[in-house]
């Protein structure tokens, strides 16, 4: 099972989550950038911060659109950081879900977190949700 993580991080919050995800992964995980060919990967984790009022950052949106033909039958884990003072908390995750599912991907989980990710500060509910998603991610 080939796994890939693609993410963008403006202040390091999303990268902190990526480091955690990789530490919990039971398989080898490649970390790619926006030029990575995703066609040979079975599972892809895609993460970003939310820009403005619930928007996907430009580079990430461009990547998703350019790879629309490569998402068919992929298992996707979506994650993102945001600030809950805004009405569309982690709205970029919602937008990425629309794009990837419209392209034929299967979402194995989505996880949204408040700014800097710290697993010790998760509620029991969020901790259980994340553990279930990571179990699916590990296959």
Coordinates of N, CA and C in Angstrom, one line a residue:
X1 N 0.9 -1.2 0.0 CA 0.0 0.0 0.0 C 0.9 1.2 0.0
X2 N 0.8 2.0 -1.1 CA 1.6 3.2 -1.2 C 0.8 4.4 -0.6
X3 N 1.5 5.1 0.3 CA 0.8 6.2 1.0 C 1.6 7.5 0.8
X4 N 0.9 8.6 0.6 CA 1.5 9.9 0.4 C 0.8 11.0 1.2
X5 N 1.6 11.9 1.7 CA 1.0 13.1 2.4 C 1.4 14.3 1.5
X6 N 0.4 15.1 1.2 CA 0.6 16.4 0.5 C 0.0 17.4 1.4
X7 N 0.7 18.5 1.7 CA 0.1 19.5 2.6 C 0.8 20.9 2.3
X8 N 0.1 21.9 2.8 CA 0.7 23.2 2.8 C 0.5 23.8 4.2
X9 N 1.5 24.5 4.7 CA 1.5 25.0 6.0 C 2.1 26.4 6.0
X10 N 1.3 27.4 6.5 CA 1.7 28.8 6.5 C 2.6 29.1 7.7
X11 N 2.1 28.6 8.9 CA 2.7 29.0 10.1 C 3.3 27.8 10.9
X12 N 3.2 26.6 10.3 CA 3.8 25.4 10.9 C 2.7 24.5 11.6
X13 N 1.5 25.0 11.7 CA 0.4 24.2 12.4 C 0.1 22.9 11.6
X14 N -0.1 23.0 10.3 CA -0.4 21.8 9.6 C 0.7 20.9 9.5
X15 N 2.0 21.4 9.5 CA 3.2 20.5 9.5 C 3.2 19.7 10.8
X16 N 2.9 20.4 11.9 CA 2.9 19.7 13.2 C 2.0 18.4 13.1
X17 N 0.8 18.6 12.5 CA -0.1 17.5 12.4 C 0.5 16.4 11.5
X18 N 1.1 16.8 10.4 CA 1.8 15.8 9.5 C 2.8 15.0 10.2
X19 N 3.6 15.7 11.0 CA 4.6 14.9 11.8 C 4.0 13.9 12.7
X20 N 2.9 14.3 13.3 CA 2.1 13.3 14.2 C 1.6 12.2 13.4
X21 N 1.0 12.5 12.3 CA 0.4 11.4 11.4 C 1.5 10.4 11.0
X22 N 2.6 10.9 10.6 CA 3.7 10.0 10.1 C 4.2 9.2 11.3
X23 N 4.3 9.8 12.5 CA 4.7 9.0 13.7 C 3.7 7.9 14.0
X24 N 2.5 8.0 13.6 CA 1.5 7.0 13.9 C 1.2 6.0 12.8
X25 N 1.9 6.3 11.6 CA 1.7 5.4 10.4 C 2.5 4.1 10.6
X26 N 1.8 3.0 10.2 CA 2.5 1.7 10.2 C 3.2 1.4 8.9
X27 N 2.9 2.2 7.9 CA 3.5 1.9 6.6 C 4.5 3.0 6.3
X28 N 5.3 2.8 5.2 CA 6.2 3.9 4.8 C 5.3 5.0 4.1
X29 N 5.5 6.2 4.4 CA 4.7 7.3 3.9 C 5.7 8.3 3.2
X30 N 5.4 8.6 2.0 CA 6.1 9.6 1.3 C 5.4 11.0 1.6
X31 N 6.3 12.0 1.7 CA 5.8 13.3 1.8 C 6.1 14.1 0.5
X32 N 5.1 14.5 -0.2 CA 5.3 15.1 -1.5 C 5.1 16.6 -1.4
X33 N 5.2 17.2 -2.6 CA 4.9 18.6 -2.8 C 3.9 18.7 -3.9
X34 N 3.6 19.9 -4.4 CA 2.6 20.1 -5.4 C 3.0 19.6 -6.8
X35 N 4.3 19.2 -6.9 CA 4.7 18.6 -8.2 C 4.7 17.1 -8.2
X36 N 4.4 16.4 -7.1 CA 4.4 15.0 -6.9 C 3.3 14.3 -7.8
X37 N 3.7 13.3 -8.5 CA 2.8 12.5 -9.3 C 2.1 11.6 -8.4
X38 N 0.8 11.8 -8.2 CA 0.0 11.0 -7.2 C -0.6 9.7 -7.8
X39 N -0.4 9.5 -9.1 CA -1.1 8.4 -9.7 C -0.8 7.0 -9.2
X40 N 0.4 6.8 -8.6 CA 0.8 5.5 -8.2 C 0.5 5.2 -6.7
X41 N -0.1 6.2 -6.0 CA -0.4 6.1 -4.6 C -1.9 5.6 -4.4
X42 N -2.1 4.7 -3.4 CA -3.4 4.2 -3.1 C -4.1 5.1 -2.1
X43 N -3.4 5.5 -1.1 CA -3.9 6.4 0.0 C -3.2 7.7 0.0
X44 N -3.9 8.8 0.1 CA -3.3 10.1 0.1 C -3.9 10.9 1.2
X45 N -3.1 11.5 2.1 CA -3.5 12.4 3.1 C -3.3 13.8 2.6
X46 N -4.3 14.7 2.6 CA -4.1 16.0 2.1 C -4.5 17.0 3.2
X47 N -3.6 17.9 3.5 CA -3.9 18.9 4.5 C -3.6 20.3 4.2
X48 N -4.3 21.2 4.8 CA -4.0 22.6 4.6 C -4.6 23.5 5.7
X49 N -4.2 24.7 5.8 CA -4.8 25.7 6.6 C -6.0 26.3 5.8
X50 N -6.8 27.0 6.5 CA -8.0 27.6 5.8 C -7.6 29.1 5.7
X51 N -7.8 29.6 4.5 CA -7.4 31.0 4.1 C -8.7 31.8 4.1
X52 N -8.6 33.0 4.7 CA -9.7 34.0 4.6 C -10.9 33.4 5.2
X53 N -12.0 33.6 4.5 CA -13.3 33.1 5.0 C -13.7 31.7 4.6
X54 N -12.9 30.7 5.0 CA -13.2 29.4 4.6 C -12.6 28.9 3.3
X55 N -11.6 29.5 2.8 CA -11.1 29.2 1.4 C -9.9 28.2 1.5
X56 N -9.8 27.5 0.4 CA -8.6 26.6 0.2 C -7.5 27.6 -0.3
X57 N -6.3 27.5 0.2 CA -5.2 28.3 -0.3 C -5.0 28.1 -1.8
X58 N -4.6 29.1 -2.5 CA -4.5 29.0 -4.0 C -3.6 27.8 -4.5
X59 N -2.5 27.6 -3.9 CA -1.6 26.6 -4.3 C -2.2 25.2 -4.2
X60 N -2.9 25.0 -3.1 CA -3.6 23.7 -2.8 C -4.7 23.5 -3.8
X61 N -5.5 24.6 -4.0 CA -6.6 24.4 -4.9 C -6.1 24.1 -6.3
X62 N -5.1 24.8 -6.8 CA -4.5 24.5 -8.1 C -4.0 23.0 -8.2
X63 N -3.4 22.5 -7.1 CA -2.9 21.1 -7.1 C -4.1 20.2 -7.2
X64 N -5.2 20.4 -6.5 CA -6.4 19.6 -6.5 C -7.0 19.6 -7.9
X65 N -7.1 20.7 -8.5 CA -7.7 20.8 -9.9 C -6.8 20.2 -10.9
X66 N -5.5 20.4 -10.8 CA -4.6 19.8 -11.8 C -4.6 18.3 -11.7
X67 N -4.9 17.7 -10.5 CA -4.9 16.3 -10.3 C -6.3 15.6 -10.3
X68 N -7.3 16.3 -10.8 CA -8.6 15.8 -10.8 C -8.8 14.5 -11.4
X69 N -8.1 14.2 -12.4 CA -8.2 12.9 -13.1 C -7.5 11.8 -12.4
X70 N -6.6 12.1 -11.4 CA -5.9 11.1 -10.6 C -6.5 10.7 -9.3
X71 N -7.6 11.4 -8.9 CA -8.2 11.1 -7.6 C -9.2 9.9 -7.7
X72 N -9.6 9.5 -8.9 CA -10.6 8.4 -9.0 C -10.0 7.1 -8.3
X73 N -10.9 6.6 -7.4 CA -10.6 5.3 -6.7 C -9.5 5.4 -5.6
X74 N -9.0 6.6 -5.3 CA -8.0 6.8 -4.3 C -8.8 6.9 -2.9
X75 N -8.1 6.5 -1.9 CA -8.6 6.7 -0.5 C -7.9 7.9 0.1
X76 N -8.7 8.9 0.5 CA -8.2 10.2 0.9 C -8.6 10.5 2.3
X77 N -7.6 11.0 3.0 CA -7.7 11.5 4.4 C -7.5 13.0 4.3
X78 N -8.5 13.8 4.7 CA -8.4 15.2 4.6 C -8.2 15.8 6.0
X79 N -7.4 16.8 6.2 CA -7.2 17.4 7.5 C -6.8 18.9 7.3
X80 N -7.1 19.6 8.3 CA -6.8 21.0 8.2 C -6.8 21.8 9.6
X81 N -6.1 22.9 9.6 CA -6.1 23.7 10.8 C -7.0 25.0 10.5
X82 N -7.5 25.6 11.5 CA -8.3 26.8 11.4 C -8.5 27.5 12.7
X83 N -9.3 28.5 12.6 CA -9.5 29.3 13.8 C -11.1 29.3 14.0
X84 N -11.6 28.9 15.1 CA -13.0 28.7 15.3 C -13.7 30.1 15.5
X85 N -13.0 31.2 15.6 CA -13.7 32.5 15.7 C -14.3 32.8 14.3
X86 N -13.9 32.2 13.2 CA -14.4 32.5 11.9 C -15.6 31.6 11.7
X87 N -16.6 32.1 11.0 CA -17.9 31.3 10.8 C -17.7 30.0 10.0
X88 N -16.7 29.9 9.1 CA -16.4 28.7 8.3 C -15.1 28.0 8.8
X89 N -15.2 27.5 10.1 CA -14.0 26.9 10.7 C -13.5 25.7 9.8
X90 N -12.3 25.8 9.4 CA -11.6 24.8 8.6 C -12.4 24.6 7.3
X91 N -12.9 25.6 6.8 CA -13.7 25.5 5.5 C -12.9 24.9 4.4
X92 N -11.6 25.0 4.4 CA -10.8 24.5 3.3 C -11.0 23.0 3.2
X93 N -11.1 22.3 4.4 CA -11.3 20.8 4.4 C -12.6 20.5 3.7
X94 N -13.7 21.3 3.9 CA -15.0 21.1 3.3 C -14.8 21.2 1.8
X95 N -14.1 22.3 1.3 CA -13.9 22.5 -0.1 C -13.1 21.4 -0.7
X96 N -12.0 20.9 0.0 CA -11.2 19.8 -0.6 C -12.1 18.5 -0.7
X97 N -13.0 18.3 0.2 CA -13.8 17.1 0.2 C -14.7 17.2 -1.1
X98 N -15.3 18.3 -1.3 CA -16.1 18.5 -2.5 C -15.3 18.2 -3.8
X99 N -14.1 18.7 -3.9 CA -13.3 18.5 -5.1 C -12.9 17.1 -5.3
X100 N -12.4 16.5 -4.2 CA -11.9 15.1 -4.3 C -13.0 14.1 -4.5
X101 N -14.1 14.2 -3.8 CA -15.2 13.3 -4.1 C -15.9 13.5 -5.4
X102 N -16.0 14.7 -5.9 CA -16.5 14.9 -7.3 C -15.6 14.2 -8.3
X103 N -14.4 14.0 -7.9 CA -13.4 13.4 -8.9 C -13.3 11.9 -8.7
X104 N -14.2 11.3 -7.8 CA -14.2 9.8 -7.6 C -13.4 9.3 -6.5
X105 N -12.9 10.1 -5.6 CA -12.1 9.6 -4.5 C -13.1 9.2 -3.4
X106 N -12.6 8.3 -2.5 CA -13.3 7.8 -1.3 C -12.6 8.5 -0.1
X107 N -13.4 9.1 0.7 CA -12.9 9.8 1.9 C -12.9 8.8 3.1
X108 N -11.7 8.5 3.6 CA -11.6 7.6 4.7 C -11.7 8.4 6.0
X109 N -11.6 9.7 6.0 CA -11.7 10.5 7.2 C -11.4 11.9 6.9
X110 N -11.9 12.8 7.8 CA -11.5 14.2 7.8 C -11.4 14.6 9.2
X111 N -10.3 15.4 9.5 CA -10.1 15.9 10.8 C -9.7 17.4 10.8
X112 N -10.4 18.2 11.6 CA -10.2 19.6 11.7 C -9.7 19.9 13.1
X113 N -8.7 20.8 13.1 CA -8.2 21.2 14.5 C -7.9 22.7 14.6
X114 N -8.0 23.1 15.8 CA -7.8 24.5 16.1 C -6.4 24.9 16.1
X115 N -6.0 25.7 15.2 CA -4.6 26.3 15.0 C -3.6 25.2 15.3
X116 N -2.7 25.4 16.3 CA -1.6 24.4 16.5 C -2.2 23.1 17.0
X117 N -1.8 22.0 16.4 CA -2.2 20.7 16.8 C -1.4 20.2 17.9
X118 N -2.1 19.8 19.0 CA -1.4 19.2 20.2 C -2.3 18.0 20.6
X119 N -1.8 16.8 20.4 CA -2.7 15.6 20.7 C -3.1 15.5 22.2
X120 N -2.3 16.1 23.0 CA -2.6 16.1 24.5 C -3.8 17.0 24.8
X121 N -4.1 17.9 23.9 CA -5.2 18.9 24.2 C -6.5 18.5 23.5
X122 N -6.5 17.3 22.8 CA -7.7 16.9 22.2 C -8.8 16.4 23.2
X123 N -10.0 16.7 22.9 CA -11.1 16.1 23.7 C -11.1 14.6 23.5
X124 N -11.8 13.9 24.3 CA -11.9 12.4 24.2 C -12.5 12.1 22.8
X125 N -13.6 12.8 22.5 CA -14.3 12.6 21.2 C -13.3 12.8 20.0
X126 N -12.6 13.9 20.0 CA -11.6 14.1 18.9 C -10.5 13.1 18.9
X127 N -10.1 12.7 20.1 CA -9.0 11.7 20.1 C -9.5 10.4 19.5
X128 N -10.7 10.0 19.9 CA -11.3 8.7 19.3 C -11.5 8.8 17.8
X129 N -12.0 10.0 17.4 CA -12.2 10.2 15.9 C -10.9 10.1 15.2
X130 N -9.8 10.7 15.7 CA -8.5 10.7 15.0 C -7.9 9.3 15.1
X131 N -8.0 8.6 16.2 CA -7.5 7.2 16.2 C -8.2 6.3 15.2
X132 N -9.5 6.5 15.1 CA -10.3 5.7 14.1 C -9.8 6.0 12.7
X133 N -9.6 7.3 12.4 CA -9.2 7.6 11.0 C -7.8 7.1 10.8
X134 N -6.9 7.2 11.8 CA -5.5 6.7 11.6 C -5.5 5.2 11.4
X135 N -6.4 4.5 12.1 CA -6.6 3.0 11.9 C -6.9 2.7 10.5
X136 N -7.9 3.5 9.9 CA -8.2 3.3 8.5 C -7.0 3.7 7.6
X137 N -6.4 4.7 7.9 CA -5.2 5.2 7.1 C -4.1 4.1 7.1
X138 N -4.0 3.4 8.2 CA -3.0 2.3 8.3 C -3.4 1.0 7.6
X139 N -4.7 0.9 7.3 CA -5.2 -0.2 6.5 C -5.2 -1.5 7.3

